Each structure stands twice: as C-alpha cells, then as structure tokens.
Coordinates of C-alpha atoms in Angstrom, one line a residue:
Chain A
M1 CA 0.0 -0.2 -0.1
N2 CA 2.7 2.3 0.7
E3 CA 4.1 2.0 -2.9
L4 CA 1.1 3.4 -4.2
I5 CA 1.5 7.4 -4.3
I6 CA -1.6 7.8 -6.9
G7 CA -4.3 9.7 -4.8
R8 CA -2.0 10.4 -1.9
Y9 CA -1.5 13.9 -0.6
L10 CA 2.1 15.0 0.6
P11 CA 1.7 18.2 2.4
G12 CA 3.9 21.0 1.6
N13 CA 4.2 24.6 0.9
S14 CA 5.8 24.8 -2.6
W15 CA 4.8 27.1 -5.3
V16 CA 2.6 24.3 -6.9
H17 CA 1.0 23.5 -3.6
R18 CA -0.1 27.1 -3.2
L19 CA -1.8 27.0 -6.5
D20 CA -5.6 27.1 -6.7
P21 CA -6.8 23.5 -7.1
R22 CA -9.1 24.6 -9.9
T23 CA -5.8 25.9 -11.8
K24 CA -3.9 22.4 -11.3
F25 CA -7.1 20.3 -12.1
V26 CA -7.8 22.2 -15.4
L27 CA -4.1 22.2 -16.3
S28 CA -3.7 18.5 -15.9
L29 CA -6.6 17.8 -17.9
I30 CA -5.4 19.9 -20.8
F31 CA -2.1 18.4 -20.5
I32 CA -3.4 15.0 -21.3
F33 CA -4.8 16.5 -24.7
A34 CA -1.8 18.7 -25.3
I35 CA 0.6 15.8 -25.3
F36 CA -1.0 14.3 -28.4
L37 CA 0.0 17.3 -30.2
A38 CA 3.7 16.3 -29.9
T39 CA 4.7 14.8 -33.0
N40 CA 8.4 14.6 -33.1
V41 CA 11.3 14.4 -31.1
W42 CA 11.2 18.1 -30.4
G43 CA 7.9 18.0 -29.1
Y44 CA 8.4 15.2 -26.7
L45 CA 11.8 16.9 -25.5
L46 CA 9.8 20.2 -24.9
A47 CA 7.0 18.1 -23.1
T48 CA 9.4 16.4 -20.9
I49 CA 11.4 19.6 -20.0
F50 CA 8.0 21.1 -19.0
T51 CA 6.9 18.3 -16.9
L52 CA 10.4 18.1 -15.1
L53 CA 10.0 21.7 -14.3
A54 CA 6.7 21.2 -13.0
V55 CA 7.7 18.5 -11.0
A56 CA 10.7 20.6 -9.7
L57 CA 8.4 23.3 -8.7
T58 CA 6.3 21.0 -6.4
G59 CA 9.5 20.6 -4.0
L60 CA 8.9 16.9 -3.6
G61 CA 11.9 15.5 -5.2
F62 CA 11.8 13.4 -8.5
R63 CA 12.0 10.0 -6.7
V64 CA 8.7 10.5 -5.3
F65 CA 7.3 10.6 -8.9
L66 CA 9.5 7.8 -10.1
R67 CA 7.7 5.6 -7.2
G68 CA 4.5 6.6 -8.4
L69 CA 5.1 5.1 -11.9
R70 CA 6.3 1.7 -10.4
P71 CA 2.9 0.2 -9.6
L72 CA 1.7 1.0 -13.2
L73 CA 5.0 -0.2 -14.8
L74 CA 3.4 -3.7 -15.7
L75 CA 0.4 -2.2 -17.3
M76 CA 2.6 0.1 -19.2
L77 CA 4.7 -2.6 -20.6
I78 CA 1.8 -4.8 -21.6
T79 CA 0.2 -2.2 -23.5
T80 CA 3.4 -1.0 -25.2
V81 CA 4.8 -4.5 -26.0
L82 CA 1.5 -5.2 -27.9
Q83 CA 2.0 -2.1 -29.8
L84 CA 5.5 -3.3 -30.7
F85 CA 4.3 -6.5 -32.4
F86 CA 1.1 -5.0 -33.9
V87 CA 2.7 -2.2 -35.9
Q88 CA 3.8 -4.0 -39.0
T89 CA 5.0 -1.1 -41.4
G90 CA 8.6 0.1 -41.6
T91 CA 11.7 -1.7 -42.0
V92 CA 11.8 -5.1 -40.5
L93 CA 14.7 -5.5 -37.8
W94 CA 13.8 -8.9 -36.5
H95 CA 11.3 -11.6 -37.5
W96 CA 10.4 -14.8 -36.1
W97 CA 7.1 -17.0 -36.7
I98 CA 4.4 -14.5 -36.4
F99 CA 6.3 -12.0 -34.4
T100 CA 7.8 -9.1 -36.3
I101 CA 9.5 -6.0 -34.9
T102 CA 9.9 -3.0 -37.1
T103 CA 11.4 0.3 -36.9
D104 CA 8.0 1.8 -36.8
G105 CA 6.8 -0.4 -34.3
L106 CA 9.8 0.5 -32.0
L107 CA 9.2 4.0 -32.6
S108 CA 5.5 4.2 -31.6
T109 CA 6.3 1.8 -28.7
G110 CA 8.6 4.5 -27.5
I111 CA 6.1 7.1 -28.0
M112 CA 3.5 5.5 -26.3
F113 CA 5.7 4.8 -23.2
M114 CA 6.8 8.5 -23.2
R115 CA 3.2 9.6 -23.3
F116 CA 2.2 7.4 -20.3
V117 CA 5.2 8.4 -18.3
L118 CA 4.4 12.1 -18.9
I119 CA 0.8 11.9 -18.3
I120 CA 1.1 10.1 -15.0
M121 CA 3.8 12.3 -13.8
F122 CA 1.9 15.4 -14.5
S123 CA -1.4 14.1 -13.1
T124 CA 0.5 12.8 -9.9
I125 CA 1.4 16.6 -9.4
L126 CA -2.2 17.3 -8.9
T127 CA -3.0 14.6 -6.3
L128 CA 0.4 14.9 -4.5
T129 CA 0.2 18.8 -3.8
T130 CA -3.6 19.0 -3.4
P131 CA -5.7 17.7 -0.4
P132 CA -8.6 15.6 -1.5
L133 CA -10.9 18.0 -0.2
A134 CA -9.6 21.0 -2.1
I135 CA -9.9 18.6 -5.4
A136 CA -13.6 18.2 -4.3
D137 CA -13.9 21.9 -4.1
A138 CA -12.3 22.4 -7.6
M139 CA -14.6 19.8 -9.2
E140 CA -17.8 21.4 -7.7
S141 CA -16.4 24.8 -8.7
L142 CA -15.8 23.7 -12.2
M143 CA -19.1 21.9 -12.5
A144 CA -21.0 24.9 -11.3
P145 CA -22.2 26.0 -14.7
L146 CA -24.0 22.5 -15.1
A147 CA -26.4 23.4 -12.5
K148 CA -28.3 25.4 -15.0
I149 CA -28.9 22.3 -16.9
G150 CA -30.4 20.6 -13.8
V151 CA -27.3 18.7 -12.5
P152 CA -27.5 18.8 -8.7
V153 CA -24.2 20.2 -8.3
G154 CA -24.4 21.1 -4.6
E155 CA -25.5 17.6 -3.8
L156 CA -22.9 16.0 -5.8
A157 CA -20.3 18.1 -4.0
L158 CA -21.5 17.2 -0.5
M159 CA -21.7 13.4 -1.4
V160 CA -18.1 13.5 -2.5
S161 CA -17.1 15.6 0.3
I162 CA -18.8 13.3 3.0
A163 CA -17.5 10.1 0.9
L164 CA -13.9 11.7 1.5
R165 CA -14.5 12.4 4.9
F166 CA -15.6 8.9 5.7
V167 CA -12.9 7.0 3.9
P168 CA -10.5 6.9 6.8
T169 CA -13.4 6.2 9.4
L170 CA -14.5 3.1 7.3
M171 CA -10.9 1.9 6.7
D172 CA -10.6 1.9 10.5
E173 CA -13.8 0.2 11.1
A174 CA -12.8 -2.5 8.4
T175 CA -9.7 -3.1 10.2
T176 CA -11.6 -3.4 13.6
I177 CA -14.2 -6.0 11.9
M178 CA -11.4 -7.9 10.3
N179 CA -9.6 -8.4 13.6
A180 CA -12.5 -9.4 15.4
Q181 CA -13.4 -12.0 12.8
R182 CA -9.9 -13.0 12.9
A183 CA -10.1 -13.4 16.8
R184 CA -12.9 -15.7 16.1
G185 CA -10.9 -17.9 13.9
M186 CA -11.5 -16.5 10.7
N187 CA -8.5 -16.8 8.1
F188 CA -8.6 -14.3 5.1
N189 CA -5.7 -15.2 3.0
E190 CA -6.1 -19.1 2.7
G191 CA -7.6 -21.5 0.2
N192 CA -8.5 -21.1 -3.3
L193 CA -10.0 -18.1 -4.9
I194 CA -13.9 -19.1 -4.1
Q195 CA -12.8 -19.8 -0.6
R196 CA -11.1 -16.5 -0.3
A197 CA -13.8 -14.6 -1.7
K198 CA -16.3 -16.4 0.7
S199 CA -13.9 -15.4 3.8
Y200 CA -14.8 -11.8 2.9
I201 CA -18.4 -12.0 3.5
P202 CA -18.0 -11.9 7.5
L203 CA -16.3 -8.6 6.6
L204 CA -18.4 -6.9 4.1
I205 CA -21.9 -7.7 5.6
P206 CA -21.1 -6.0 9.0
L207 CA -19.4 -3.2 7.1
F208 CA -22.4 -2.5 5.0
I209 CA -24.9 -2.7 7.7
N210 CA -22.8 -0.4 9.8
A211 CA -22.4 1.8 6.8
I212 CA -26.2 2.2 6.6
K213 CA -26.6 2.7 10.4
R214 CA -24.1 5.6 9.9
A215 CA -25.8 7.0 7.1
I216 CA -29.1 7.1 9.1
E217 CA -27.7 9.0 12.0
L218 CA -25.6 11.4 10.0
G219 CA -29.0 12.1 8.0
D220 CA -30.6 12.8 11.4
A221 CA -27.8 15.0 12.5
M222 CA -27.7 16.5 9.2
E223 CA -31.4 17.5 9.3
A224 CA -31.2 18.5 13.1
R225 CA -28.6 21.0 12.2
G226 CA -31.1 22.5 9.2
Y227 CA -29.8 20.8 6.2
R228 CA -32.7 20.9 3.8
G229 CA -31.3 20.3 0.4
G230 CA -28.7 21.7 -1.9
D231 CA -30.2 25.1 -2.9
N232 CA -29.8 28.2 -1.1
R233 CA -26.8 27.2 0.8
T234 CA -23.8 29.7 1.3
K235 CA -20.3 28.2 1.4
Y236 CA -17.7 28.5 4.0
R237 CA -14.9 27.1 2.0
Q238 CA -14.0 29.6 -0.9
L239 CA -11.5 29.1 -3.6
Q240 CA -9.6 32.1 -4.8
A241 CA -7.2 32.3 -7.9
G242 CA -4.4 34.7 -7.5
P243 CA -1.6 36.1 -9.6
R244 CA 0.2 32.7 -9.2
D245 CA -2.5 31.0 -11.1
Y246 CA -2.4 33.6 -14.0
I247 CA 1.3 32.9 -14.2
A248 CA 0.5 29.0 -14.3
Y249 CA -2.1 29.5 -17.0
L250 CA 0.3 31.8 -19.1
A251 CA 3.2 29.4 -18.8
F252 CA 1.0 26.5 -19.8
A253 CA -0.3 28.5 -22.9
L254 CA 3.3 29.1 -23.9
F255 CA 4.1 25.5 -23.6
V256 CA 1.0 24.5 -25.8
L257 CA 1.9 27.2 -28.5
L258 CA 5.6 26.0 -28.3
L259 CA 4.3 22.4 -28.6
L260 CA 2.5 23.5 -31.8
G261 CA 5.5 25.3 -33.1
T262 CA 7.6 21.8 -32.9
H263 CA 5.5 20.6 -35.8
W264 CA 7.5 22.9 -38.2
L265 CA 10.9 21.7 -36.9
P266 CA 13.0 19.3 -38.8
G267 CA 13.2 16.0 -37.3
M268 CA 11.8 12.5 -37.2
V269 CA 8.0 12.7 -37.7
F270 CA 5.9 10.2 -36.3
Chain B
M1 CA -40.9 31.4 34.6
T2 CA -41.9 30.8 31.0
P3 CA -42.2 27.4 29.6
I4 CA -40.0 26.8 26.5
I5 CA -41.1 23.1 26.1
E6 CA -44.4 22.2 26.5
I7 CA -45.6 18.5 25.8
N8 CA -49.2 17.5 26.0
D9 CA -50.5 14.0 26.1
L10 CA -47.8 12.9 23.5
S11 CA -47.6 9.4 22.2
Y12 CA -45.5 7.7 19.5
T13 CA -45.2 4.2 18.2
Y14 CA -42.6 2.9 15.9
P15 CA -43.9 1.5 12.8
E16 CA -42.0 -1.8 13.3
G17 CA -42.8 -1.5 17.2
Q18 CA -45.3 -3.6 19.3
V19 CA -45.6 -1.2 22.2
A20 CA -45.8 2.5 22.1
A21 CA -42.4 4.2 22.9
I22 CA -44.1 7.3 24.2
K23 CA -47.4 7.0 25.9
N24 CA -49.6 9.9 26.9
L25 CA -46.6 11.9 28.1
S26 CA -47.4 15.6 29.5
L27 CA -44.4 17.5 30.8
T28 CA -43.3 21.5 30.8
I29 CA -39.7 22.5 30.9
E30 CA -38.9 26.2 31.9
K31 CA -36.8 28.5 30.0
G32 CA -33.2 28.4 31.3
A33 CA -33.6 25.4 33.2
W34 CA -31.3 22.3 33.1
V35 CA -33.2 19.1 32.9
A36 CA -31.8 15.8 32.8
L37 CA -33.8 13.0 31.4
I38 CA -33.0 9.5 32.6
G39 CA -34.3 6.2 32.0
H40 CA -33.3 2.6 31.1
N41 CA -32.6 1.6 27.5
G42 CA -35.6 1.5 25.6
S43 CA -37.5 3.7 28.0
G44 CA -38.3 6.4 25.1
K45 CA -35.8 9.1 26.0
S46 CA -34.2 9.3 22.5
T47 CA -37.5 9.0 20.8
L48 CA -38.5 12.0 22.9
A49 CA -35.6 13.9 21.7
R50 CA -36.3 13.2 18.0
L51 CA -40.1 14.1 18.4
L52 CA -39.1 17.5 19.7
N53 CA -37.2 18.7 16.9
Y54 CA -39.5 16.8 14.4
L55 CA -36.9 14.2 13.2
L56 CA -40.1 12.1 14.1
P57 CA -43.6 13.3 13.7
A58 CA -45.7 13.1 16.6
Q59 CA -48.6 10.6 16.3
A60 CA -50.8 11.9 18.9
G61 CA -50.7 15.0 21.2
T62 CA -48.8 18.3 20.9
I63 CA -45.5 19.5 21.5
K64 CA -44.8 23.5 21.6
I65 CA -41.2 24.9 21.6
A66 CA -41.2 28.5 22.5
G67 CA -44.8 28.8 21.8
L68 CA -44.5 27.3 18.2
P69 CA -46.3 24.1 17.4
V70 CA -43.9 21.2 16.4
D71 CA -45.3 20.4 12.9
E72 CA -44.5 20.3 9.3
E73 CA -45.0 24.0 8.7
H74 CA -42.7 25.2 11.7
V75 CA -40.2 22.4 11.3
W76 CA -37.2 24.9 10.2
Q77 CA -38.2 27.7 12.9
I78 CA -38.1 24.6 15.4
R79 CA -34.9 23.4 14.3
D80 CA -33.4 27.1 14.4
L81 CA -34.3 26.9 18.2
I82 CA -33.0 23.4 19.0
G83 CA -29.3 22.4 18.8
M84 CA -28.9 18.7 19.3
V85 CA -25.6 16.9 20.0
F86 CA -26.1 13.1 19.3
Q87 CA -24.4 10.0 20.8
N88 CA -21.8 8.7 18.3
P89 CA -19.0 11.4 17.7
D90 CA -18.3 10.1 14.3
N91 CA -21.6 9.9 12.6
Q92 CA -22.7 13.5 13.1
F93 CA -19.6 15.0 11.8
V94 CA -20.5 16.3 8.3
G95 CA -17.7 18.6 7.6
A96 CA -14.3 17.6 6.2
T97 CA -12.5 19.7 8.7
V98 CA -13.4 21.0 12.1
A99 CA -14.2 24.5 10.6
D100 CA -16.3 23.0 7.9
D101 CA -18.3 21.1 10.3
I102 CA -19.1 24.0 12.5
A103 CA -19.9 26.2 9.5
F104 CA -22.3 23.4 8.1
G105 CA -25.5 24.7 10.1
L106 CA -24.7 28.2 9.0
E107 CA -24.3 27.4 5.4
N108 CA -27.8 25.6 5.7
R109 CA -29.2 28.9 6.8
A110 CA -27.5 30.8 4.2
V111 CA -25.6 33.1 6.5
P112 CA -23.2 35.1 4.2
R113 CA -19.4 34.1 4.3
T114 CA -18.3 37.3 6.0
E115 CA -20.5 36.8 8.9
M116 CA -20.0 33.0 8.9
I117 CA -16.0 33.5 9.5
P118 CA -16.2 35.1 12.8
R119 CA -19.0 32.9 14.0
V120 CA -17.1 29.9 13.3
Q121 CA -14.2 31.3 15.0
A122 CA -16.0 32.4 18.0
A123 CA -17.6 29.0 18.3
M124 CA -14.4 27.1 17.9
E125 CA -12.9 29.5 20.7
K126 CA -15.7 28.7 22.9
V127 CA -15.0 24.9 23.0
R128 CA -11.3 25.7 22.8
M129 CA -11.0 24.0 19.4
A130 CA -9.5 26.7 17.5
P131 CA -6.0 25.4 17.2
F132 CA -7.5 22.4 15.4
A133 CA -9.6 24.4 12.7
E134 CA -8.0 22.5 9.9
R135 CA -8.0 19.1 11.4
E136 CA -9.8 16.3 9.8
P137 CA -12.1 14.2 12.2
A138 CA -10.2 11.0 11.5
H139 CA -7.2 12.9 13.6
L140 CA -9.4 13.9 16.6
S141 CA -10.4 12.0 19.7
G142 CA -14.0 11.2 20.4
G143 CA -14.1 14.2 23.1
Q144 CA -12.8 16.6 20.6
K145 CA -15.3 15.6 18.1
Q146 CA -18.0 16.1 20.5
R147 CA -16.6 19.5 21.4
V148 CA -16.8 20.3 17.6
A149 CA -20.4 19.1 17.8
I150 CA -21.5 21.3 20.6
A151 CA -19.4 24.3 18.8
S152 CA -21.4 23.3 15.5
V153 CA -24.8 23.7 17.7
L154 CA -23.3 27.0 19.5
A155 CA -22.7 28.7 16.1
I156 CA -26.5 28.7 15.2
Q157 CA -27.1 30.3 18.6
P158 CA -30.1 27.7 19.8
Q159 CA -32.3 28.5 22.9
I160 CA -32.3 24.7 23.7
L161 CA -29.5 22.5 23.6
I162 CA -30.5 18.7 23.5
L163 CA -27.6 16.2 24.6
D164 CA -28.9 13.0 23.4
E165 CA -26.4 10.7 25.4
A166 CA -23.8 12.9 24.1
T167 CA -21.1 11.6 26.6
A168 CA -22.0 7.9 26.3
M169 CA -19.1 7.0 24.0
L170 CA -16.6 9.0 25.4
D171 CA -13.7 7.9 28.0
P172 CA -14.0 9.3 31.5
Q173 CA -11.7 12.2 30.8
G174 CA -13.6 13.2 27.6
R175 CA -16.8 12.8 29.6
Q176 CA -15.6 15.1 32.4
E177 CA -14.3 17.7 29.8
M178 CA -17.7 17.7 28.1
L179 CA -19.6 18.2 31.4
D180 CA -17.3 20.9 32.4
L181 CA -17.8 22.5 29.0
V182 CA -21.5 22.4 29.1
R183 CA -21.5 23.7 32.7
E184 CA -19.4 26.6 31.7
L185 CA -21.6 27.3 28.6
K186 CA -24.6 27.3 30.6
A187 CA -23.2 29.6 33.3
Q188 CA -22.2 32.1 30.4
A189 CA -25.6 31.9 28.8
G190 CA -27.8 31.8 31.9
E191 CA -31.4 32.0 31.2
D192 CA -30.8 32.2 27.4
L193 CA -30.0 28.6 27.2
T194 CA -32.2 25.7 28.1
V195 CA -30.3 22.4 28.5
L196 CA -31.9 19.2 28.1
S197 CA -29.4 16.1 28.9
I198 CA -30.6 12.7 27.9
T199 CA -28.1 10.4 29.9
H200 CA -27.4 7.3 31.8
D201 CA -24.6 8.7 33.4
I202 CA -25.4 9.9 36.9
D203 CA -22.8 12.5 37.3
E204 CA -24.3 14.3 34.2
A205 CA -27.9 14.3 35.7
A206 CA -26.8 15.3 39.0
L207 CA -25.6 18.5 37.4
A208 CA -29.1 19.4 36.5
D209 CA -31.6 21.3 38.3
Q210 CA -34.4 19.0 37.7
V211 CA -34.5 15.3 36.7
L212 CA -37.1 13.5 35.0
V213 CA -37.2 9.8 35.0
L214 CA -38.9 8.0 32.0
N215 CA -39.9 4.5 32.1
D216 CA -41.7 2.6 29.1
G217 CA -42.5 5.9 27.7
Q218 CA -44.2 7.3 30.7
L219 CA -42.9 10.0 33.1
V220 CA -42.5 8.1 36.6
E221 CA -40.6 10.7 38.8
S222 CA -39.7 14.4 38.7
G223 CA -37.6 16.2 40.9
R224 CA -34.5 17.7 42.1
P225 CA -31.4 15.4 41.8
A226 CA -31.1 15.0 45.5
D227 CA -34.6 13.7 45.9
I228 CA -34.4 11.5 43.0
F229 CA -31.1 9.8 43.8
A230 CA -31.7 9.4 47.2
D231 CA -34.1 6.5 46.7
A232 CA -31.7 3.9 45.9
A233 CA -34.0 1.0 45.9
K234 CA -36.6 2.8 43.4
L235 CA -33.5 3.8 41.1
T236 CA -32.4 -0.1 40.9
Q237 CA -36.0 -1.1 40.3
L238 CA -36.3 1.2 37.3
G239 CA -32.9 -0.3 35.9
L240 CA -31.0 2.9 36.8
A241 CA -27.4 3.1 38.3
V242 CA -27.2 4.3 41.8
P243 CA -24.8 7.2 42.6
F244 CA -21.3 6.2 44.2
A245 CA -22.0 8.0 47.5
E246 CA -25.4 6.3 47.7
Q247 CA -23.9 2.9 47.3
V248 CA -21.2 3.6 49.9
K249 CA -24.1 4.7 52.4
Q250 CA -25.9 1.6 51.6
S251 CA -22.9 -0.6 52.3
L252 CA -22.3 1.5 55.6
A253 CA -25.9 1.1 56.5
Q254 CA -25.7 -2.8 56.1
A255 CA -22.4 -2.8 58.2
G256 CA -24.6 -1.3 61.1
I257 CA -23.6 2.2 60.7
T258 CA -26.2 4.9 60.9
V259 CA -26.0 7.2 57.9
P260 CA -27.9 10.4 57.5
K261 CA -31.1 10.4 55.2
G262 CA -31.2 12.2 51.9
Y263 CA -28.9 12.3 48.9
M264 CA -25.3 13.3 49.3
T265 CA -22.8 14.0 46.6
T266 CA -19.3 12.3 46.8
E267 CA -17.9 15.5 48.5
G268 CA -20.7 15.5 50.6
M269 CA -20.1 11.8 51.6
V270 CA -16.4 12.4 52.2
N271 CA -17.1 15.3 54.5
W272 CA -19.6 13.4 56.6
I273 CA -17.2 10.5 56.9
W274 CA -14.4 12.9 58.1
Q275 CA -16.8 14.4 60.6
S276 CA -18.2 11.2 62.0
I277 CA -14.6 9.9 62.4
S278 CA -13.2 12.9 64.1
K279 CA -16.1 12.7 66.5
Q280 CA -15.1 9.4 67.8

C-alpha cells in the first residue's frame, strides 16, 4: 500500500502546493490532450522539460514521482509491448514465426511509453500537492455551470465531501471488523479463489450494515442542523485564484504554443 | 418562569414496534432550566428527543417549543431553536474539517460568508478547538469531536441544547471535559440557554436542576437530583445506576452504621465520613 502514491497527498508549501486547485485540475486535464500535439522528437523533448520543471516546482523530489510510476509499470509494459508487435510497417528488424519487430513499431512503442510516463507524472502533481478536499472543491466549482441544465451540483459536491471524510473512518472500521473476525478464527488469506472470496463475507456484511446505520444517524444529524437540500446554501470554503494562477495559465499557454511550433521543426516525424 | 418546551399528551409508536415508545406523556420545561432525562434503555428518551425537533412526527398529542407548535409547517423555525448533539461522535461529523463542520449549520441557513467566518471562529474558541480548525475528524479524539459537535450547535445560537447521550461513547476524561464545558456554557448563557440532557450517566444527571425519570414511555418521577437519587431502591427497580455516594451509604448501613437520610454528593459523603470519624 505504501508503494501506491496515486491519490495520496503529501503536504508541503511549494509554489505548486499554493496554486488554486482548480488551476491544477484544469491544467492536468489540458496536459493529457496537449501531449498528443507532440509529433516529433522536439515535441517530446519540450513536453519532458516542461513536466520536469513542474515536478521541480512541487519541491517533492523526483524520486517520489518515479515511485508513483512503479505500480503502473506492468500495465504500461503490456500495452507498449503489444504495440511493438502490432505495428507491421517500416523496415523489418527482426522476424520470428508471427512476431515481427519493425522500426515503426519500435518508434510508436517508445512514443506510447513516453506519453504514459508524462501523463502519469503530470497528473500525480495534482494529487500529490492538493488535499482530496480541495480537489472536491475544485470539481464542484468547475461543475457549477452544469447546475443550469439541472445537474444537482451542490448535492454531488456534498456527497463527494462526505465520502472523502468517511474514507478513513470506514477503513478503521474495516480493520476492526477484520481483527474481530480473525479473533473468532477467521482466516482471510487462505484457500483457493472461491474460499477466499467467501471469507470476505463476514467482513463485508457488517461493514455494509454499519455504513447504513451511519448514514441514518448522519442524515438525522444533518437534518437537526437545518440541512434541507442543496439550494440556497452559502459556502464557508471558498477558492480564490491569484496572480500565481495566472502565471501558471500563461506558462501553460506558452507551452502549448511552443508544442504546436515544434511541428515545423525538422526531425523525425511520427 | 416561562415554559419553553410544553408537551401535552404525546404518544408515539414506531411502525415496526409492538408497544408505544412514548405513552400519553405530558411535561413542561422552563426557559433557562437544566433538565436531565434519565431512564433505562428503551424507555423512550431518544424518541422524545427526536420528536422535539420533528425528526419524528408526533402521532398523538402536541409539542410546543417557545410557543411554536412542532409540525411540518414550523419545522425549520423549530430546528433553529434547538441544537442537538448526538451520541456517536463520528456519525454526526458532516464537514471535512473542524471549521467546515461548524460552518455546516450556518451554510444551511444561508448566512453570508463574511458573517460566517467570525461566528465559526467564536464557536471554536468557546469549545477551545480553534487550534484544530483545519484538522480532519480522523485525527481527533472522541471527546474533541463532541466538542466540535457542541460548537457547531453553538454557532447557530439555539435556545435549547439537547444532549442525546452525548457523553455515552467517551472515555472518563472526555466525559468530564464535556460536562465541564456544558456547565461553563450554561453559566455564560444563563437564562438564554435551556439544556436537556438525556443520559445514563449519574454525574451528568446530578448537574441538572431537575431530573425526569422516564420508564416505558411514561414519566414516573420528577424532582431535584437530590430527591431522585436518594431513593436507591427505586432507582435499581427502574433499571438505573445508583450514585457512588449512595452505594457507599448502603454498604455502611448494611454494616450497621447509622447514615444520614437524604441524597449526598461524593464530596458531601467524604465530609460526613471525616466528621463522623473525628467525633469519635
């Protein structure tokens, strides 16, 4: 579990930490699309430099980000290796039975791998430097226009924030139930697949029942405190974009323009 | 004295229940009083608390809070008047952080943000949780969570504070802190705050001005804590705990020592024992 840094928040006070979560959210999304604008070596070079710069600005150290890639390495390898054998155009480098490796295949494999690495690194910047709650706030704020077409944004935001708030509580409870069942002679990691799946029933059912009880009590407490639906509520928590955010947007716009510019640079075009 | 809670011939039976949880209950609570409601499990205490702020609709009889009838029409006015703290500290914490949770009730009442910030701050300071403003509930103790629950109630400035077994899940230290806090708040607010504490805890009930004993949905006793707690036999018969000083008194009486009649606090008992020893 400690290996997985996706979705983990590492507190800090760097330049990136202090950005408005909305800025980070929007820029991460745009980055995923922008990366596809890179069509040659120069484009990827630029994207790599930009990503490394952003990583440096988080002040968290490059190693943390590499650790984030590790759990996904297998997935990345499987996808890219498939790509290697499916692309059949270009000069044949190696051939055996139905497997052929070509120059084009190698190239597109490299590109795909690069894209994965860059996208994952860039999106971990968001989760590593932003508390989950701020991400939920950002999503609510960005979804606000959807309220006009009848999407219950306020309710959705409340649901997300309550869900996030209960994650550690339910995790604690799951551990407690698991230990209680172990104390009664339950073994969770033994037997074949079906036996193992069955052994989780004594954990899941109490967990569900308790979650429902919690929901009822929470509902009562919310009503007692005057909650009557998402409309006409004010908000305590407020996001504020500052000069820092405009600089980030500007830098990003410049990056996209430069990326488009690399199309006209000589070099391998893929 | 003006009554703030008036209950008249109230009855309630749960849809799945065989017997009534509350049966023909009538009682009045004065403004500014501190009343403890005691009774064994299933005596209808919590049902009554839920009926008071319309979490449950009354089936027969009427309830009036500060002159307003408790019904569908007045439910939001009633809930502005009543602040409720429930038993489980985890299951009533709505906000993601301490400050958010305290602000929740204000958000619901559409209080503007500029006014909300000082009110949240003041409520946090009252319960001494200000240094924990940005703390998440997972990193707070049970007692701290209950203090936040009280602060979130204080932020909406209610006239009635209902503690529905609010100390039941706390450790002795957390419980003592809570009781000290409620006592302090009551002293500050004076007549402006009516406290109704529903409890199993004898020490908590002993703090009250008046104790009501509920048994099977009916009011069986009402009086000053001293009078109620002096009758150890009756308390045991109703399934309630006997205060420690009374237990000592009983044991002494059994050992053939003449003990004073009437209720004694632990402190009073200690003084009496000192006096009787030094007389010898």
